[in-house]
Amino acid sequence: MKLIDGKAIAAEIRAELKLRTQAFEEKYGKKIGLAVVLIGSDPASQVYVRNKVKACEEAGIRSFRHDLPEETTQKQAEELVLALAEDENIHGILVQLPLPKGLDEKRLLSLIPSSKDVDGFLAENIGRLALKEEGTVACTPLGVMEMLSRSGISAAGKRAVVVGRSNIVGRPMALLLLNADATVTICHSKTQDLAAECRRADILVAAIGKPKFITADMIKEGAVVIDVGMDRDENGKLCGDVDFENVKEKASAITPVPGGVGPMTIAMLLKNTCDAAERAMERAERAAE
Ligand code: NAP
């Protein structure tokens, strides 16, 4: 069994991105910039934002952090996003979700230009993914594809089963696997005989949000198992959607939690920001010609 070490792969990617950010700065005389907007005081969001800002600094990306209070109005939030959309020093805009109650998430996110949508959540970017066109792809599923390819695992011709169909993980994950020529099945809470569907998988991706939900009897011998879940077990310890200890005995390759998909998500946010910045500068150069 091969343990797919997300932490090590993410570190490798971050080192590569550091070279890209340095080259950008030398070429254009400014840093790549990412705006991070945090509204309210959700403790988990505070931690996520802190980690993202730290990772940016380490990779040579300048972060512009905007902390707004819980009682921020829709108008104030929209004014900030519109100003960031106009700012040429900002190449990516990340609005940390969830927003406090009363704010219209869809409307706020729709003000981010698709070229600065480094989370890949906007309809335009999801549409491009569905059409297999160039765009920005959501960080977590993109991280999974990167882990697979850097581990020498090809999805082409394989039977892939994605459990979960959320807009930020399951759905784009299935599209990426399809674009990589896998034969894809998407499962969800209404799927009948989930275990049988999972047992057909050469590549199984679990993105459910239920601790240790995928058990060894649901796994085909030799399957590749990717665990996106970030859950807490009965003792409050961080774990995934997969019963790792038992499933690892049957899998040919598996990601741990923590240290699997999680670190890849932040690495892909940095990658998406670099891509957005380089594309913005190329567009500006073309426009000046
Ligand atoms: P979500 O929006 O709650 O979606 C969960 C999906 O699982 C839904 O599609 C749901 O089906 C399906 N599901 C729930 N119970 C099921 C069951 N009994 N059988 C089959 N399918 C079932 O969650 P999410 O945002 O996609 O996140 C999923 C997990 O990934 C969570 O643990 C989250 O913390 C983690 N996550 C990790 C990262 C990372 O960086 N590692 C990033 C994002 C999320 P329905 O559609 O039918 O309700």
mmCIF file of N, CA, C and O and ligand atoms in Angstrom, residues 48 140 163-171 187-191 194 206-210 213 227-231 239 241 260-266, ligand 1:
data_model
loop_
_atom_site.group_PDB
_atom_site.id
_atom_site.type_symbol
_atom_site.label_atom_id
_atom_site.label_comp_id
_atom_site.label_asym_id
_atom_site.label_seq_id
_atom_site.Cartn_x
_atom_site.Cartn_y
_atom_site.Cartn_z
ATOM 1 N N TYR A 48 -8.582 29.182 9.191
ATOM 2 C CA TYR A 48 -8.355 28.964 7.751
ATOM 3 C C TYR A 48 -7.683 30.203 7.145
ATOM 4 O O TYR A 48 -6.728 30.095 6.381
ATOM 5 N N THR A 140 -9.788 22.307 -3.823
ATOM 6 C CA THR A 140 -9.707 20.959 -3.245
ATOM 7 C C THR A 140 -9.711 19.870 -4.322
ATOM 8 O O THR A 140 -8.806 19.023 -4.347
ATOM 9 N N VAL A 163 -18.054 10.175 -3.948
ATOM 10 C CA VAL A 163 -19.178 10.197 -3.013
ATOM 11 C C VAL A 163 -19.284 11.624 -2.476
ATOM 12 O O VAL A 163 -18.384 12.112 -1.795
ATOM 13 N N GLY A 164 -20.378 12.297 -2.816
ATOM 14 C CA GLY A 164 -20.573 13.716 -2.484
ATOM 15 C C GLY A 164 -20.742 14.508 -3.762
ATOM 16 O O GLY A 164 -20.060 14.218 -4.762
ATOM 17 N N ARG A 165 -21.677 15.464 -3.759
ATOM 18 C CA ARG A 165 -21.941 16.237 -4.980
ATOM 19 C C ARG A 165 -22.039 17.735 -4.677
ATOM 20 O O ARG A 165 -22.812 18.459 -5.304
ATOM 21 N N SER A 166 -21.267 18.185 -3.660
ATOM 22 C CA SER A 166 -21.306 19.621 -3.338
ATOM 23 C C SER A 166 -20.671 20.422 -4.476
ATOM 24 O O SER A 166 -19.865 19.893 -5.254
ATOM 25 N N ASN A 167 -21.049 21.707 -4.524
ATOM 26 C CA ASN A 167 -20.518 22.571 -5.590
ATOM 27 C C ASN A 167 -19.016 22.796 -5.453
ATOM 28 O O ASN A 167 -18.337 23.072 -6.438
ATOM 29 N N ILE A 168 -18.504 22.685 -4.223
ATOM 30 C CA ILE A 168 -17.079 23.022 -4.039
ATOM 31 C C ILE A 168 -16.173 21.793 -4.091
ATOM 32 O O ILE A 168 -14.981 21.925 -4.296
ATOM 33 N N VAL A 169 -16.722 20.608 -3.883
ATOM 34 C CA VAL A 169 -15.872 19.414 -3.935
ATOM 35 C C VAL A 169 -16.402 18.365 -4.926
ATOM 36 O O VAL A 169 -15.820 18.146 -5.991
ATOM 37 N N GLY A 170 -17.490 17.698 -4.587
ATOM 38 C CA GLY A 170 -17.936 16.525 -5.347
ATOM 39 C C GLY A 170 -18.159 16.798 -6.829
ATOM 40 O O GLY A 170 -17.645 16.073 -7.695
ATOM 41 N N ARG A 171 -18.923 17.833 -7.123
ATOM 42 C CA ARG A 171 -19.276 18.119 -8.522
ATOM 43 C C ARG A 171 -18.045 18.437 -9.388
ATOM 44 O O ARG A 171 -17.822 17.774 -10.416
ATOM 45 N N CYS A 187 -22.061 9.671 -6.385
ATOM 46 C CA CYS A 187 -23.010 9.172 -5.379
ATOM 47 C C CYS A 187 -23.337 10.271 -4.377
ATOM 48 O O CYS A 187 -22.570 11.218 -4.197
ATOM 49 N N HIS A 188 -24.476 10.134 -3.728
ATOM 50 C CA HIS A 188 -24.948 11.146 -2.773
ATOM 51 C C HIS A 188 -25.886 10.492 -1.779
ATOM 52 O O HIS A 188 -26.013 9.249 -1.777
ATOM 53 N N SER A 189 -26.565 11.286 -0.992
ATOM 54 C CA SER A 189 -27.363 10.708 0.103
ATOM 55 C C SER A 189 -28.572 9.913 -0.393
ATOM 56 O O SER A 189 -29.145 9.143 0.363
ATOM 57 N N LYS A 190 -28.958 10.097 -1.646
ATOM 58 C CA LYS A 190 -30.117 9.348 -2.164
ATOM 59 C C LYS A 190 -29.679 8.115 -2.973
ATOM 60 O O LYS A 190 -30.518 7.408 -3.525
ATOM 61 N N THR A 191 -28.378 7.882 -3.066
ATOM 62 C CA THR A 191 -27.880 6.721 -3.821
ATOM 63 C C THR A 191 -28.333 5.424 -3.150
ATOM 64 O O THR A 191 -28.216 5.288 -1.930
ATOM 65 N N LEU A 194 -25.059 2.218 -1.772
ATOM 66 C CA LEU A 194 -23.795 2.963 -1.907
ATOM 67 C C LEU A 194 -22.587 2.015 -1.869
ATOM 68 O O LEU A 194 -21.630 2.180 -2.638
ATOM 69 N N ALA A 206 -13.891 10.259 -1.453
ATOM 70 C CA ALA A 206 -14.927 10.455 -0.435
ATOM 71 C C ALA A 206 -14.961 11.918 -0.020
ATOM 72 O O ALA A 206 -13.964 12.451 0.468
ATOM 73 N N ALA A 207 -16.096 12.577 -0.256
ATOM 74 C CA ALA A 207 -16.273 13.987 0.140
ATOM 75 C C ALA A 207 -17.668 14.121 0.726
ATOM 76 O O ALA A 207 -18.574 14.677 0.121
ATOM 77 N N ILE A 208 -17.838 13.575 1.913
ATOM 78 C CA ILE A 208 -19.155 13.405 2.516
ATOM 79 C C ILE A 208 -19.333 14.278 3.769
ATOM 80 O O ILE A 208 -20.381 14.896 3.975
ATOM 81 N N GLY A 209 -18.296 14.271 4.629
ATOM 82 C CA GLY A 209 -18.419 14.999 5.891
ATOM 83 C C GLY A 209 -18.954 14.121 7.018
ATOM 84 O O GLY A 209 -19.578 14.611 7.949
ATOM 85 N N LYS A 210 -18.686 12.803 6.926
ATOM 86 C CA LYS A 210 -19.122 11.879 7.990
ATOM 87 C C LYS A 210 -17.929 11.018 8.402
ATOM 88 O O LYS A 210 -17.363 10.288 7.562
ATOM 89 N N PHE A 213 -16.901 6.966 7.471
ATOM 90 C CA PHE A 213 -18.132 6.459 6.863
ATOM 91 C C PHE A 213 -17.852 5.362 5.835
ATOM 92 O O PHE A 213 -18.615 4.426 5.663
ATOM 93 N N ASP A 227 -9.355 10.636 0.425
ATOM 94 C CA ASP A 227 -10.258 11.040 1.507
ATOM 95 C C ASP A 227 -10.244 12.573 1.654
ATOM 96 O O ASP A 227 -9.262 13.151 2.124
ATOM 97 N N VAL A 228 -11.331 13.200 1.223
ATOM 98 C CA VAL A 228 -11.411 14.667 1.316
ATOM 99 C C VAL A 228 -11.954 15.101 2.681
ATOM 100 O O VAL A 228 -11.748 16.226 3.122
ATOM 101 N N GLY A 229 -12.607 14.213 3.379
ATOM 102 C CA GLY A 229 -13.293 14.565 4.630
ATOM 103 C C GLY A 229 -12.383 15.187 5.679
ATOM 104 O O GLY A 229 -11.193 14.860 5.774
ATOM 105 N N MET A 230 -12.954 16.107 6.437
ATOM 106 C CA MET A 230 -12.250 16.704 7.589
ATOM 107 C C MET A 230 -13.259 16.658 8.718
ATOM 108 O O MET A 230 -14.051 17.581 8.889
ATOM 109 N N ASP A 231 -13.216 15.569 9.445
ATOM 110 C CA ASP A 231 -14.248 15.322 10.446
ATOM 111 C C ASP A 231 -13.606 15.130 11.819
ATOM 112 O O ASP A 231 -12.392 15.138 11.940
ATOM 113 N N CYS A 239 -10.297 13.360 11.779
ATOM 114 C CA CYS A 239 -10.229 12.160 10.942
ATOM 115 C C CYS A 239 -10.940 12.448 9.622
ATOM 116 O O CYS A 239 -11.502 13.527 9.435
ATOM 117 N N ASP A 241 -13.359 10.881 6.082
ATOM 118 C CA ASP A 241 -14.602 10.153 5.785
ATOM 119 C C ASP A 241 -14.350 8.653 5.637
ATOM 120 O O ASP A 241 -15.289 7.873 5.506
ATOM 121 N N GLY A 260 -3.232 14.766 4.118
ATOM 122 C CA GLY A 260 -3.563 14.282 2.781
ATOM 123 C C GLY A 260 -4.031 15.414 1.891
ATOM 124 O O GLY A 260 -3.227 16.260 1.461
ATOM 125 N N VAL A 261 -5.337 15.449 1.654
ATOM 126 C CA VAL A 261 -5.908 16.452 0.749
ATOM 127 C C VAL A 261 -5.805 17.876 1.330
ATOM 128 O O VAL A 261 -5.613 18.844 0.588
ATOM 129 N N GLY A 262 -5.924 17.999 2.641
ATOM 130 C CA GLY A 262 -5.938 19.324 3.292
ATOM 131 C C GLY A 262 -4.805 20.247 2.839
ATOM 132 O O GLY A 262 -5.066 21.344 2.332
ATOM 133 N N PRO A 263 -3.536 19.827 2.981
ATOM 134 C CA PRO A 263 -2.432 20.703 2.572
ATOM 135 C C PRO A 263 -2.454 21.042 1.075
ATOM 136 O O PRO A 263 -1.966 22.099 0.663
ATOM 137 N N MET A 264 -3.037 20.139 0.270
ATOM 138 C CA MET A 264 -3.092 20.378 -1.178
ATOM 139 C C MET A 264 -4.030 21.541 -1.512
ATOM 140 O O MET A 264 -3.823 22.259 -2.482
ATOM 141 N N THR A 265 -5.082 21.695 -0.708
ATOM 142 C CA THR A 265 -6.076 22.739 -0.986
ATOM 143 C C THR A 265 -5.410 24.121 -0.953
ATOM 144 O O THR A 265 -5.601 24.941 -1.855
ATOM 145 N N ILE A 266 -4.617 24.358 0.078
ATOM 146 C CA ILE A 266 -3.953 25.672 0.188
ATOM 147 C C ILE A 266 -2.918 25.836 -0.924
ATOM 148 O O ILE A 266 -2.805 26.900 -1.537
HETATM 149 P P1 NAP B 1 -21.360 19.024 1.851
HETATM 150 O O1 NAP B 1 -21.637 20.244 1.088
HETATM 151 O O2 NAP B 1 -22.034 18.792 3.173
HETATM 152 O O3 NAP B 1 -21.686 17.769 0.909
HETATM 153 C C1 NAP B 1 -21.680 16.475 1.389
HETATM 154 C C2 NAP B 1 -22.102 15.523 0.307
HETATM 155 O O4 NAP B 1 -22.105 14.212 0.857
HETATM 156 C C3 NAP B 1 -23.512 15.806 -0.239
HETATM 157 O O5 NAP B 1 -23.514 15.727 -1.632
HETATM 158 C C4 NAP B 1 -24.339 14.691 0.393
HETATM 159 O O6 NAP B 1 -25.403 14.239 -0.439
HETATM 160 C C5 NAP B 1 -23.336 13.583 0.532
HETATM 161 N N1 NAP B 1 -23.755 12.685 1.607
HETATM 162 C C6 NAP B 1 -24.123 12.994 2.861
HETATM 163 N N2 NAP B 1 -24.490 11.894 3.531
HETATM 164 C C7 NAP B 1 -24.359 10.862 2.667
HETATM 165 C C8 NAP B 1 -24.621 9.475 2.767
HETATM 166 N N3 NAP B 1 -25.093 8.926 3.877
HETATM 167 N N4 NAP B 1 -24.392 8.707 1.672
HETATM 168 C C9 NAP B 1 -23.926 9.246 0.531
HETATM 169 N N5 NAP B 1 -23.662 10.576 0.374
HETATM 170 C C10 NAP B 1 -23.885 11.359 1.439
HETATM 171 O O7 NAP B 1 -19.799 18.851 2.156
HETATM 172 P P2 NAP B 1 -18.503 19.375 1.337
HETATM 173 O O8 NAP B 1 -18.352 20.831 1.505
HETATM 174 O O9 NAP B 1 -18.491 18.771 -0.018
HETATM 175 O O10 NAP B 1 -17.365 18.666 2.226
HETATM 176 C C11 NAP B 1 -17.277 17.258 2.353
HETATM 177 C C12 NAP B 1 -16.180 16.929 3.342
HETATM 178 O O11 NAP B 1 -14.944 17.413 2.840
HETATM 179 C C13 NAP B 1 -16.335 17.564 4.721
HETATM 180 O O12 NAP B 1 -15.800 16.693 5.696
HETATM 181 C C14 NAP B 1 -15.476 18.801 4.634
HETATM 182 O O13 NAP B 1 -14.993 19.232 5.892
HETATM 183 C C15 NAP B 1 -14.355 18.291 3.791
HETATM 184 N N6 NAP B 1 -13.619 19.330 3.035
HETATM 185 C C16 NAP B 1 -12.282 19.241 3.097
HETATM 186 C C17 NAP B 1 -11.518 20.140 2.381
HETATM 187 C C18 NAP B 1 -10.033 20.013 2.435
HETATM 188 O O14 NAP B 1 -9.341 20.944 2.114
HETATM 189 N N7 NAP B 1 -9.521 18.842 2.807
HETATM 190 C C19 NAP B 1 -12.128 21.143 1.618
HETATM 191 C C20 NAP B 1 -13.521 21.183 1.557
HETATM 192 C C21 NAP B 1 -14.260 20.254 2.266
HETATM 193 P P3 NAP B 1 -26.674 15.170 -0.830
HETATM 194 O O15 NAP B 1 -26.183 16.078 -1.908
HETATM 195 O O16 NAP B 1 -27.684 14.199 -1.303
HETATM 196 O O17 NAP B 1 -27.065 15.892 0.418
#
